XYZ file of C-alpha atoms in Angstrom:
239
model
C -25.734 2.515 4.935
C -24.732 -1.156 4.765
C -21.518 -2.958 5.771
C -21.078 -6.558 4.650
C -19.110 -8.824 6.947
C -19.597 -6.143 9.563
C -19.585 -8.292 12.687
C -15.876 -8.749 13.343
C -12.375 -7.628 12.396
C -12.169 -4.750 9.940
C -15.908 -5.023 9.375
C -16.663 -4.415 13.048
C -14.466 -1.308 13.003
C -16.330 -0.064 9.927
C -19.666 -0.679 11.603
C -18.539 1.095 14.760
C -16.865 3.974 12.950
C -19.927 4.878 10.919
C -22.334 4.279 13.818
C -20.381 6.586 16.120
C -20.633 9.288 13.460
C -24.428 9.051 13.650
C -25.016 7.009 10.501
C -27.856 4.501 10.383
C -25.837 1.332 9.885
C -27.045 -2.091 8.870
C -24.366 -4.733 9.049
C -24.655 -8.118 7.384
C -22.789 -11.190 8.564
C -23.058 -14.948 8.866
C -21.279 -14.964 12.252
C -24.191 -14.394 14.600
C -22.401 -14.646 17.948
C -19.784 -12.013 17.133
C -22.383 -9.817 15.459
C -24.768 -9.919 18.387
C -21.901 -9.055 20.733
C -20.971 -6.057 18.567
C -24.582 -4.944 18.437
C -24.728 -5.066 22.230
C -21.491 -3.080 22.542
C -22.854 -0.325 20.306
C -26.334 0.086 21.807
C -25.314 3.557 23.007
C -24.926 4.871 19.455
C -27.684 7.101 18.103
C -29.036 5.314 16.174
C -27.573 1.942 17.178
C -26.479 -0.277 14.283
C -28.797 -3.069 13.208
C -27.576 -6.600 12.521
C -29.029 -8.671 9.690
C -27.957 -12.315 9.527
C -27.166 -13.118 5.910
C -25.144 -15.704 3.996
C -23.627 -13.548 1.271
C -23.015 -16.571 -0.917
C -26.783 -16.890 -1.222
C -27.365 -14.091 -3.707
C -31.150 -14.304 -3.451
C -30.935 -13.902 0.330
C -28.519 -10.993 -0.070
C -30.797 -9.258 -2.539
C -33.818 -9.832 -0.299
C -31.995 -8.412 2.727
C -30.932 -5.284 0.858
C -34.436 -4.902 -0.585
C -35.980 -5.114 2.897
C -33.629 -2.411 4.183
C -34.480 -0.241 1.188
C -38.236 -0.662 1.658
C -38.188 -0.115 5.418
C -35.628 2.690 5.652
C -35.256 4.245 2.211
C -32.545 3.892 -0.427
C -29.105 2.794 0.734
C -26.688 5.695 0.248
C -23.418 3.933 1.189
C -22.477 0.291 0.633
C -19.230 -1.022 2.090
C -18.386 -4.336 0.419
C -16.081 -5.674 3.122
C -16.807 -9.381 3.604
C -14.045 -11.797 2.565
C -12.130 -14.845 3.731
C -8.414 -15.389 3.236
C -8.081 -19.085 4.033
C -4.785 -20.429 2.742
C -4.676 -22.902 -0.126
C -2.128 -24.557 -2.415
C -2.551 -24.751 -6.183
C -2.414 -28.548 -6.213
C -5.234 -28.831 -3.678
C -7.790 -26.593 -5.401
C -10.855 -28.316 -6.842
C -13.497 -26.677 -9.068
C -15.912 -26.723 -6.127
C -13.400 -25.007 -3.834
C -12.633 -22.434 -6.543
C -16.338 -21.584 -6.878
C -16.760 -21.352 -3.114
C -13.750 -19.045 -2.691
C -14.828 -16.781 -5.548
C -18.304 -16.711 -4.016
C -16.886 -15.631 -0.655
C -14.434 -13.062 -2.003
C -15.809 -11.564 -5.223
C -19.239 -12.622 -6.468
C -21.368 -11.085 -3.723
C -19.695 -7.677 -4.074
C -20.962 -7.363 -7.632
C -24.513 -8.368 -6.813
C -24.666 -6.171 -3.712
C -23.632 -3.239 -5.900
C -26.226 -4.241 -8.455
C -28.914 -4.265 -5.752
C -28.173 -0.798 -4.353
C -27.380 0.951 -7.638
C -30.992 1.742 -8.714
C -31.731 3.625 -5.504
C -28.478 5.541 -5.728
C -29.107 6.423 -9.363
C -32.615 7.634 -8.577
C -31.235 9.968 -5.910
C -28.318 11.087 -8.049
C -25.743 10.164 -5.420
C -24.282 7.264 -3.510
C -21.007 5.578 -2.617
C -19.858 1.990 -3.017
C -16.634 1.171 -1.168
C -14.989 -2.133 -2.070
C -12.314 -3.681 0.150
C -9.366 -4.985 -1.821
C -6.100 -6.402 -0.512
C -2.398 -5.767 -0.780
C -1.856 -9.525 -1.088
C -1.983 -9.736 -4.859
C 0.231 -6.674 -5.268
C 2.861 -8.500 -3.221
C 2.217 -11.967 -4.630
C 1.924 -13.561 -1.198
C 2.055 -17.384 -1.088
C -0.865 -19.795 -0.621
C -3.539 -17.264 -1.565
C -3.907 -17.670 -5.326
C -7.727 -17.688 -5.474
C -8.036 -14.948 -2.863
C -5.561 -12.798 -4.767
C -7.379 -13.464 -8.052
C -10.606 -12.279 -6.448
C -9.008 -9.213 -4.884
C -7.413 -8.226 -8.201
C -10.839 -8.578 -9.772
C -12.316 -6.217 -7.198
C -10.030 -3.430 -8.390
C -11.105 -4.030 -11.986
C -14.762 -4.133 -10.954
C -14.334 -0.875 -9.051
C -13.080 0.936 -12.147
C -15.762 -0.542 -14.383
C -18.639 0.311 -12.048
C -17.284 3.799 -11.389
C -17.484 4.455 -15.120
C -20.938 2.899 -15.480
C -22.496 4.656 -12.489
C -20.593 7.932 -12.529
C -22.963 9.709 -14.925
C -25.649 9.288 -12.261
C -23.511 10.739 -9.470
C -22.555 7.412 -7.878
C -18.951 6.955 -6.743
C -17.160 3.595 -6.543
C -13.826 3.360 -4.718
C -11.518 0.557 -3.570
C -9.646 0.533 -0.252
C -6.502 -1.634 -0.287
C -5.426 -2.462 3.265
C -1.987 -3.752 4.121
C -1.557 -6.112 7.040
C -4.173 -5.075 9.575
C -3.910 -6.217 13.173
C -7.093 -8.262 13.575
C -7.544 -11.441 15.632
C -7.870 -13.428 12.395
C -4.669 -12.081 10.913
C -2.761 -12.666 14.122
C -3.415 -16.398 13.867
C -1.178 -16.531 10.788
C 1.850 -14.713 12.224
C 4.505 -15.488 14.775
C 6.054 -12.503 16.565
C 9.012 -12.877 14.190
C 6.737 -12.822 11.143
C 4.918 -9.765 12.418
C 8.256 -8.027 12.977
C 9.250 -8.793 9.386
C 6.114 -7.060 8.086
C 6.743 -3.978 10.209
C 10.360 -3.892 9.056
C 9.209 -3.914 5.415
C 6.894 -0.949 5.970
C 8.005 2.675 5.637
C 6.093 3.514 8.819
C 7.081 1.264 11.718
C 3.766 0.560 13.364
C 0.795 -1.800 13.149
C -2.260 -0.866 11.151
C -5.429 -1.208 13.218
C -8.996 -1.842 11.981
C -10.041 1.681 12.957
C -7.413 3.059 10.554
C -9.356 1.406 7.737
C -12.592 2.800 9.128
C -11.118 6.306 9.174
C -10.268 6.091 5.475
C -13.699 4.669 4.683
C -15.391 7.520 6.549
C -13.498 10.051 4.468
C -14.150 8.311 1.156
C -17.859 8.028 1.921
C -18.133 11.692 2.846
C -18.916 14.721 0.704
C -15.313 15.844 1.202
C -14.394 13.042 -1.220
C -17.072 14.016 -3.759
C -14.692 13.849 -6.735
C -12.899 10.667 -5.735
C -13.978 7.611 -7.725
C -12.706 4.764 -9.847
C -9.408 4.247 -8.049
C -7.812 2.264 -5.265
C -6.370 3.817 -2.126
C -3.632 1.996 -0.222
C -3.499 1.875 3.556
C -0.372 -0.201 4.049
C 2.150 1.975 5.961
C 4.286 1.934 2.827
C 4.655 -1.863 2.696
C 4.192 -2.265 -1.065
């Protein structure tokens, strides 16, 4: 299986969660230092996850990386499209170049990663593609207009690909996290802001990266064999 953006944050929890269940995990990331540290931390897993440095905005490099994994280890049975970047931006400041770069980071590579793994999944008559969405566009959060556009598109892409691939036994599902307690997210919030989020949730706790991994493990499993084409919220009842 493959996790994109699997070296830190939610991605690291996904990598660890699947690896500790005995899956052969390949995680792709541009952040080499964090990824190498995660790889070292998980050397005790059987088998240990393997890190592949990859700039997901370079579609040719992404396709080559996925092809190499397929050739060396057989068809990829689970793809977790996790990688994203939620840098803040104001409408007045967005240029066409910045738009293209943000869409490349948050949407474009998901489609082409799915395209790359789909033939192998179709040939085997099974496979799972898990796309990571975001609660942000459901809430209309400020200063994230391109990010929210991309994340809304991921839900539409999930439904379209589920229909296209379903006749061949391939499932496509979207996970929609709420506010997850990662080091990156914590840079945006004061203690007061964090308390406001918790107060708005039905369940009064903080969502952790491993909570997302737990849902992903279920959705990728045979227990979820008839789940496809929809989004599943993990937001403690925030929305």
